[in-house]
């Protein structure tokens, strides 16, 4: 290229170089803005299904990105996090699972207790089992051969299932009821089993029994005495690589708005 051609084409060359330099900067700003507004990815115990949905809606109504809520059993979530699942925040139904993650260095810190849960016996309409706090109705129905299916969450990895087992053991019914047990993968699934047409009842979370979609389906519900099982102390913690938006939602969960909603669903507040 001679000097005359170079001078003639120089402005276009400068413009192309400038565009190439500006484009990454624009893309970086866009990506940064997108990352800043990314919703928190939250792993939450299934007893929180309706309560936390309500909290998240209230949070989003205030102009915040609505968290992505994933519900399941605390034990399964703990294993997934240990295997590298990309959650930002974990709300466990049993603080012992948070302790495992703290010991493995997978959380920012020990987190905070956000609630204490309660369990109760639930029966569908027309069940031969009477729902009462001392499980006398269940005892009578078992003795009369009227129980064919009774649901609890799997005690191996669901805290509410473990507490249901403890309560049944306390009442002296664990051995008698085992042939009829149907195990839910988590407490929300156990609730579905308990209120299905083929079951005579089950032990579920108070927070689910109080939920508007569930309450009309209950034929009866009674709280089981707290002394019959280990307390359901529920703890949450930010995971080590938590996004800043998760930090904001974590703080919101500790505020008055979120706590009031949890109380409406029957959780005991710390």
mmCIF file of C-alpha atoms in Angstrom:
data_model
loop_
_atom_site.group_PDB
_atom_site.id
_atom_site.type_symbol
_atom_site.label_atom_id
_atom_site.label_comp_id
_atom_site.label_asym_id
_atom_site.label_seq_id
_atom_site.Cartn_x
_atom_site.Cartn_y
_atom_site.Cartn_z
ATOM 1 C CA UNK A 1 0.000 0.000 0.000
ATOM 2 C CA UNK A 2 1.487 3.393 -1.045
ATOM 3 C CA UNK A 3 1.401 6.507 1.118
ATOM 4 C CA UNK A 4 -1.587 8.045 -0.758
ATOM 5 C CA UNK A 5 -3.705 4.896 -0.322
ATOM 6 C CA UNK A 6 -2.709 4.602 3.334
ATOM 7 C CA UNK A 7 -3.748 8.193 4.075
ATOM 8 C CA UNK A 8 -7.032 7.693 2.201
ATOM 9 C CA UNK A 9 -7.920 4.520 4.188
ATOM 10 C CA UNK A 10 -6.547 5.668 7.569
ATOM 11 C CA UNK A 11 -9.852 7.145 8.988
ATOM 12 C CA UNK A 12 -11.724 3.885 8.318
ATOM 13 C CA UNK A 13 -8.929 1.876 9.920
ATOM 14 C CA UNK A 14 -9.022 4.079 13.004
ATOM 15 C CA UNK A 15 -12.793 3.701 13.224
ATOM 16 C CA UNK A 16 -12.578 -0.111 13.006
ATOM 17 C CA UNK A 17 -9.913 -0.269 15.693
ATOM 18 C CA UNK A 18 -11.953 2.022 17.930
ATOM 19 C CA UNK A 19 -15.068 -0.128 17.454
ATOM 20 C CA UNK A 20 -13.116 -3.255 18.272
ATOM 21 C CA UNK A 21 -11.846 -1.642 21.471
ATOM 22 C CA UNK A 22 -15.234 -0.298 22.505
ATOM 23 C CA UNK A 23 -17.208 -3.520 21.891
ATOM 24 C CA UNK A 24 -15.517 -5.568 24.675
ATOM 25 C CA UNK A 25 -15.992 -2.672 27.079
ATOM 26 C CA UNK A 26 -19.706 -2.498 26.238
ATOM 27 C CA UNK A 27 -20.047 -6.266 26.574
ATOM 28 C CA UNK A 28 -18.197 -6.180 29.907
ATOM 29 C CA UNK A 29 -20.508 -3.491 31.240
ATOM 30 C CA UNK A 30 -23.560 -5.467 30.090
ATOM 31 C CA UNK A 31 -22.245 -8.669 31.632
ATOM 32 C CA UNK A 32 -21.427 -6.872 34.866
ATOM 33 C CA UNK A 33 -24.912 -5.365 35.000
ATOM 34 C CA UNK A 34 -26.421 -8.776 34.308
ATOM 35 C CA UNK A 35 -24.339 -10.374 37.045
ATOM 36 C CA UNK A 36 -25.288 -7.628 39.484
ATOM 37 C CA UNK A 37 -28.989 -8.283 38.840
ATOM 38 C CA UNK A 38 -28.752 -12.085 38.865
ATOM 39 C CA UNK A 39 -31.287 -13.718 41.133
ATOM 40 C CA UNK A 40 -30.044 -15.674 44.123
ATOM 41 C CA UNK A 41 -30.232 -19.459 43.760
ATOM 42 C CA UNK A 42 -31.648 -20.792 47.017
ATOM 43 C CA UNK A 43 -31.820 -24.394 48.239
ATOM 44 C CA UNK A 44 -34.587 -24.647 50.813
ATOM 45 C CA UNK A 45 -36.132 -27.397 52.904
ATOM 46 C CA UNK A 46 -39.576 -28.422 51.641
ATOM 47 C CA UNK A 47 -41.387 -27.359 54.807
ATOM 48 C CA UNK A 48 -40.707 -23.803 53.583
ATOM 49 C CA UNK A 49 -42.460 -24.296 50.247
ATOM 50 C CA UNK A 50 -45.398 -21.930 50.762
ATOM 51 C CA UNK A 51 -43.868 -19.620 53.356
ATOM 52 C CA UNK A 52 -40.708 -18.923 51.377
ATOM 53 C CA UNK A 53 -42.653 -18.482 48.135
ATOM 54 C CA UNK A 54 -44.575 -15.734 49.913
ATOM 55 C CA UNK A 55 -41.385 -14.150 51.248
ATOM 56 C CA UNK A 56 -39.794 -14.200 47.786
ATOM 57 C CA UNK A 57 -42.844 -12.550 46.215
ATOM 58 C CA UNK A 58 -42.765 -9.792 48.840
ATOM 59 C CA UNK A 59 -39.037 -9.310 48.243
ATOM 60 C CA UNK A 60 -39.515 -9.076 44.466
ATOM 61 C CA UNK A 61 -42.400 -6.623 44.891
ATOM 62 C CA UNK A 62 -39.889 -4.227 46.450
ATOM 63 C CA UNK A 63 -37.923 -4.086 43.195
ATOM 64 C CA UNK A 64 -35.436 -6.867 43.883
ATOM 65 C CA UNK A 65 -34.630 -9.836 41.617
ATOM 66 C CA UNK A 66 -36.918 -12.690 42.643
ATOM 67 C CA UNK A 67 -34.816 -15.529 44.103
ATOM 68 C CA UNK A 68 -34.816 -18.865 42.323
ATOM 69 C CA UNK A 69 -36.153 -21.243 44.976
ATOM 70 C CA UNK A 70 -35.425 -24.969 44.814
ATOM 71 C CA UNK A 71 -37.141 -27.137 47.421
ATOM 72 C CA UNK A 72 -36.107 -30.570 48.635
ATOM 73 C CA UNK A 73 -34.830 -32.528 51.609
ATOM 74 C CA UNK A 74 -32.038 -31.031 53.687
ATOM 75 C CA UNK A 75 -29.947 -34.193 53.598
ATOM 76 C CA UNK A 76 -30.053 -34.415 49.814
ATOM 77 C CA UNK A 77 -29.162 -30.729 49.447
ATOM 78 C CA UNK A 78 -26.215 -31.186 51.788
ATOM 79 C CA UNK A 79 -24.811 -33.969 49.602
ATOM 80 C CA UNK A 80 -25.368 -31.910 46.458
ATOM 81 C CA UNK A 81 -23.548 -28.913 47.938
ATOM 82 C CA UNK A 82 -20.660 -31.139 48.993
ATOM 83 C CA UNK A 83 -20.507 -32.320 45.377
ATOM 84 C CA UNK A 84 -20.335 -28.759 44.044
ATOM 85 C CA UNK A 85 -23.962 -27.785 43.384
ATOM 86 C CA UNK A 86 -24.017 -24.049 42.528
ATOM 87 C CA UNK A 87 -26.357 -22.756 45.232
ATOM 88 C CA UNK A 88 -25.878 -19.363 46.859
ATOM 89 C CA UNK A 89 -27.898 -19.869 50.030
ATOM 90 C CA UNK A 90 -29.092 -22.954 51.919
ATOM 91 C CA UNK A 91 -32.044 -22.989 54.323
ATOM 92 C CA UNK A 92 -31.934 -26.294 56.173
ATOM 93 C CA UNK A 93 -34.706 -27.828 58.273
ATOM 94 C CA UNK A 94 -32.062 -29.173 60.669
ATOM 95 C CA UNK A 95 -29.055 -27.139 61.738
ATOM 96 C CA UNK A 96 -26.871 -30.251 61.892
ATOM 97 C CA UNK A 97 -26.651 -30.204 58.080
ATOM 98 C CA UNK A 98 -25.356 -26.635 58.133
ATOM 99 C CA UNK A 99 -22.788 -27.771 60.710
ATOM 100 C CA UNK A 100 -21.552 -30.423 58.261
ATOM 101 C CA UNK A 101 -21.036 -27.802 55.561
ATOM 102 C CA UNK A 102 -19.325 -25.438 57.996
ATOM 103 C CA UNK A 103 -16.924 -28.218 58.976
ATOM 104 C CA UNK A 104 -16.164 -28.795 55.285
ATOM 105 C CA UNK A 105 -15.422 -25.104 54.712
ATOM 106 C CA UNK A 106 -18.295 -24.710 52.245
ATOM 107 C CA UNK A 107 -20.095 -21.800 53.934
ATOM 108 C CA UNK A 108 -19.180 -18.197 54.709
ATOM 109 C CA UNK A 109 -19.743 -18.809 58.409
ATOM 110 C CA UNK A 110 -21.995 -20.754 60.780
ATOM 111 C CA UNK A 111 -25.101 -18.942 59.547
ATOM 112 C CA UNK A 112 -28.119 -18.110 61.698
ATOM 113 C CA UNK A 113 -31.140 -19.914 63.123
ATOM 114 C CA UNK A 114 -34.179 -18.574 61.282
ATOM 115 C CA UNK A 115 -37.007 -20.691 62.743
ATOM 116 C CA UNK A 116 -38.044 -23.719 64.778
ATOM 117 C CA UNK A 117 -40.494 -26.056 63.050
ATOM 118 C CA UNK A 118 -43.353 -28.161 64.386
ATOM 119 C CA UNK A 119 -44.907 -31.452 63.282
ATOM 120 C CA UNK A 120 -48.432 -32.771 63.532
ATOM 121 C CA UNK A 121 -50.652 -35.616 62.420
ATOM 122 C CA UNK A 122 -52.771 -34.857 59.364
ATOM 123 C CA UNK A 123 -55.638 -36.937 57.984
ATOM 124 C CA UNK A 124 -57.754 -36.568 54.845
ATOM 125 C CA UNK A 125 -61.536 -36.145 54.982
ATOM 126 C CA UNK A 126 -63.283 -39.402 55.824
ATOM 127 C CA UNK A 127 -60.202 -41.033 57.348
ATOM 128 C CA UNK A 128 -60.811 -43.673 60.041
ATOM 129 C CA UNK A 129 -57.924 -42.073 61.960
ATOM 130 C CA UNK A 130 -58.796 -39.279 64.367
ATOM 131 C CA UNK A 131 -56.139 -36.542 64.471
ATOM 132 C CA UNK A 132 -55.239 -35.859 68.103
ATOM 133 C CA UNK A 133 -52.088 -34.656 69.802
ATOM 134 C CA UNK A 134 -51.301 -37.888 71.682
ATOM 135 C CA UNK A 135 -51.880 -40.123 68.605
ATOM 136 C CA UNK A 136 -54.579 -42.095 70.419
ATOM 137 C CA UNK A 137 -56.730 -42.096 67.286
ATOM 138 C CA UNK A 138 -53.889 -43.564 65.263
ATOM 139 C CA UNK A 139 -53.339 -46.199 67.934
ATOM 140 C CA UNK A 140 -57.006 -47.226 67.827
ATOM 141 C CA UNK A 141 -57.101 -47.349 64.027
ATOM 142 C CA UNK A 142 -53.971 -49.499 63.924
ATOM 143 C CA UNK A 143 -55.424 -51.925 66.472
ATOM 144 C CA UNK A 144 -58.640 -52.162 64.452
ATOM 145 C CA UNK A 145 -56.753 -52.845 61.195
ATOM 146 C CA UNK A 146 -58.009 -49.641 59.575
ATOM 147 C CA UNK A 147 -54.619 -48.218 58.596
ATOM 148 C CA UNK A 148 -53.335 -49.290 55.184
ATOM 149 C CA UNK A 149 -51.055 -46.375 54.298
ATOM 150 C CA UNK A 150 -49.515 -43.744 56.563
ATOM 151 C CA UNK A 151 -47.042 -41.186 55.240
ATOM 152 C CA UNK A 152 -43.919 -39.603 56.674
ATOM 153 C CA UNK A 153 -40.846 -38.131 55.015
ATOM 154 C CA UNK A 154 -37.853 -40.413 54.642
ATOM 155 C CA UNK A 155 -36.005 -40.306 58.004
ATOM 156 C CA UNK A 156 -32.708 -41.064 56.275
ATOM 157 C CA UNK A 157 -32.354 -37.585 54.802
ATOM 158 C CA UNK A 158 -35.447 -35.516 55.704
ATOM 159 C CA UNK A 159 -35.409 -33.883 59.171
ATOM 160 C CA UNK A 160 -39.202 -33.841 59.416
ATOM 161 C CA UNK A 161 -39.240 -37.560 58.696
ATOM 162 C CA UNK A 162 -36.670 -38.197 61.399
ATOM 163 C CA UNK A 163 -38.742 -36.229 63.918
ATOM 164 C CA UNK A 164 -41.869 -38.147 62.852
ATOM 165 C CA UNK A 165 -40.019 -41.382 63.554
ATOM 166 C CA UNK A 166 -38.964 -40.094 66.966
ATOM 167 C CA UNK A 167 -42.554 -39.104 67.817
ATOM 168 C CA UNK A 168 -43.915 -42.489 66.747
ATOM 169 C CA UNK A 169 -41.232 -44.205 68.815
ATOM 170 C CA UNK A 170 -42.117 -42.051 71.811
ATOM 171 C CA UNK A 171 -45.774 -43.058 71.429
ATOM 172 C CA UNK A 172 -44.806 -46.717 71.160
ATOM 173 C CA UNK A 173 -46.233 -47.001 67.632
ATOM 174 C CA UNK A 174 -43.111 -47.268 65.501
ATOM 175 C CA UNK A 175 -42.991 -51.046 65.215
ATOM 176 C CA UNK A 176 -46.727 -51.407 64.621
ATOM 177 C CA UNK A 177 -46.894 -48.779 61.898
ATOM 178 C CA UNK A 178 -43.806 -49.696 59.861
ATOM 179 C CA UNK A 179 -45.616 -52.143 57.509
ATOM 180 C CA UNK A 180 -47.946 -49.334 56.475
ATOM 181 C CA UNK A 181 -45.447 -46.518 56.046
ATOM 182 C CA UNK A 182 -45.179 -44.643 52.757
ATOM 183 C CA UNK A 183 -42.017 -42.533 52.644
ATOM 184 C CA UNK A 184 -41.923 -39.203 50.872
ATOM 185 C CA UNK A 185 -38.653 -37.965 49.405
ATOM 186 C CA UNK A 186 -39.247 -34.800 51.452
ATOM 187 C CA UNK A 187 -41.945 -33.458 53.754
ATOM 188 C CA UNK A 188 -43.896 -31.812 50.924
ATOM 189 C CA UNK A 189 -44.172 -35.134 49.110
ATOM 190 C CA UNK A 190 -45.101 -36.877 52.369
ATOM 191 C CA UNK A 191 -47.902 -34.338 52.762
ATOM 192 C CA UNK A 192 -49.184 -35.192 49.292
ATOM 193 C CA UNK A 193 -49.125 -38.897 50.162
ATOM 194 C CA UNK A 194 -50.863 -38.313 53.513
ATOM 195 C CA UNK A 195 -53.775 -36.491 51.921
ATOM 196 C CA UNK A 196 -54.169 -38.744 48.896
ATOM 197 C CA UNK A 197 -57.217 -40.950 48.555
ATOM 198 C CA UNK A 198 -55.323 -44.142 49.360
ATOM 199 C CA UNK A 199 -53.781 -43.017 52.650
ATOM 200 C CA UNK A 200 -55.309 -42.689 56.101
ATOM 201 C CA UNK A 201 -52.994 -39.862 57.127
ATOM 202 C CA UNK A 202 -49.438 -38.935 57.932
ATOM 203 C CA UNK A 203 -47.131 -36.707 59.954
ATOM 204 C CA UNK A 204 -46.418 -33.403 58.237
ATOM 205 C CA UNK A 205 -45.045 -29.925 58.938
ATOM 206 C CA UNK A 206 -47.310 -27.369 60.587
ATOM 207 C CA UNK A 207 -46.122 -24.851 57.987
ATOM 208 C CA UNK A 208 -47.627 -26.993 55.224
ATOM 209 C CA UNK A 209 -50.855 -27.631 57.117
ATOM 210 C CA UNK A 210 -51.363 -23.857 57.439
ATOM 211 C CA UNK A 211 -50.736 -23.156 53.747
ATOM 212 C CA UNK A 212 -53.839 -21.894 51.868
ATOM 213 C CA UNK A 213 -53.610 -24.593 49.147
ATOM 214 C CA UNK A 214 -53.360 -27.364 51.770
ATOM 215 C CA UNK A 215 -55.665 -26.370 54.645
ATOM 216 C CA UNK A 216 -58.938 -27.015 52.739
ATOM 217 C CA UNK A 217 -57.782 -30.558 51.972
ATOM 218 C CA UNK A 218 -57.364 -31.516 55.619
ATOM 219 C CA UNK A 219 -59.901 -33.714 57.344
ATOM 220 C CA UNK A 220 -58.095 -33.076 60.612
ATOM 221 C CA UNK A 221 -54.758 -31.892 61.992
ATOM 222 C CA UNK A 222 -53.242 -31.894 65.483
ATOM 223 C CA UNK A 223 -49.840 -30.751 66.695
ATOM 224 C CA UNK A 224 -47.667 -33.425 68.277
ATOM 225 C CA UNK A 225 -46.089 -32.377 71.615
ATOM 226 C CA UNK A 226 -42.666 -30.791 71.210
ATOM 227 C CA UNK A 227 -41.274 -33.022 73.982
ATOM 228 C CA UNK A 228 -41.839 -36.118 71.846
ATOM 229 C CA UNK A 229 -38.997 -35.360 69.435
ATOM 230 C CA UNK A 230 -35.743 -33.460 69.010
ATOM 231 C CA UNK A 231 -36.437 -29.783 68.265
ATOM 232 C CA UNK A 232 -36.512 -28.855 64.582
ATOM 233 C CA UNK A 233 -34.014 -26.011 64.841
ATOM 234 C CA UNK A 234 -33.724 -24.616 61.328
ATOM 235 C CA UNK A 235 -30.568 -22.769 60.278
ATOM 236 C CA UNK A 236 -29.522 -21.025 57.079
ATOM 237 C CA UNK A 237 -26.120 -20.047 55.730
ATOM 238 C CA UNK A 238 -24.554 -18.389 52.724
ATOM 239 C CA UNK A 239 -22.350 -20.705 50.735
ATOM 240 C CA UNK A 240 -18.754 -19.760 50.190
ATOM 241 C CA UNK A 241 -19.167 -18.426 46.622
ATOM 242 C CA UNK A 242 -22.538 -16.748 47.260
ATOM 243 C CA UNK A 243 -23.547 -13.992 44.843
ATOM 244 C CA UNK A 244 -24.057 -10.487 46.292
ATOM 245 C CA UNK A 245 -27.793 -10.716 45.565
ATOM 246 C CA UNK A 246 -27.927 -13.773 47.827
ATOM 247 C CA UNK A 247 -26.349 -11.675 50.573
ATOM 248 C CA UNK A 248 -29.173 -9.151 50.233
ATOM 249 C CA UNK A 249 -31.871 -11.836 50.305
ATOM 250 C CA UNK A 250 -30.163 -13.471 53.302
ATOM 251 C CA UNK A 251 -30.344 -10.152 55.146
ATOM 252 C CA UNK A 252 -33.990 -9.714 54.117
ATOM 253 C CA UNK A 253 -34.857 -13.124 55.579
ATOM 254 C CA UNK A 254 -33.674 -11.861 58.950
ATOM 255 C CA UNK A 255 -35.822 -8.734 58.803
ATOM 256 C CA UNK A 256 -39.288 -8.047 60.149
ATOM 257 C CA UNK A 257 -41.196 -8.630 56.890
ATOM 258 C CA UNK A 258 -39.847 -12.137 56.364
ATOM 259 C CA UNK A 259 -40.108 -13.081 60.029
ATOM 260 C CA UNK A 260 -43.764 -12.033 60.120
ATOM 261 C CA UNK A 261 -44.524 -14.301 57.170
ATOM 262 C CA UNK A 262 -42.728 -17.244 58.773
ATOM 263 C CA UNK A 263 -44.758 -16.699 61.943
ATOM 264 C CA UNK A 264 -47.989 -16.766 59.914
ATOM 265 C CA UNK A 265 -47.051 -20.245 58.724
ATOM 266 C CA UNK A 266 -46.580 -21.517 62.249
ATOM 267 C CA UNK A 267 -42.828 -21.288 62.630
ATOM 268 C CA UNK A 268 -41.469 -20.430 66.066
ATOM 269 C CA UNK A 269 -39.080 -17.511 65.677
ATOM 270 C CA UNK A 270 -35.698 -17.392 67.432
#
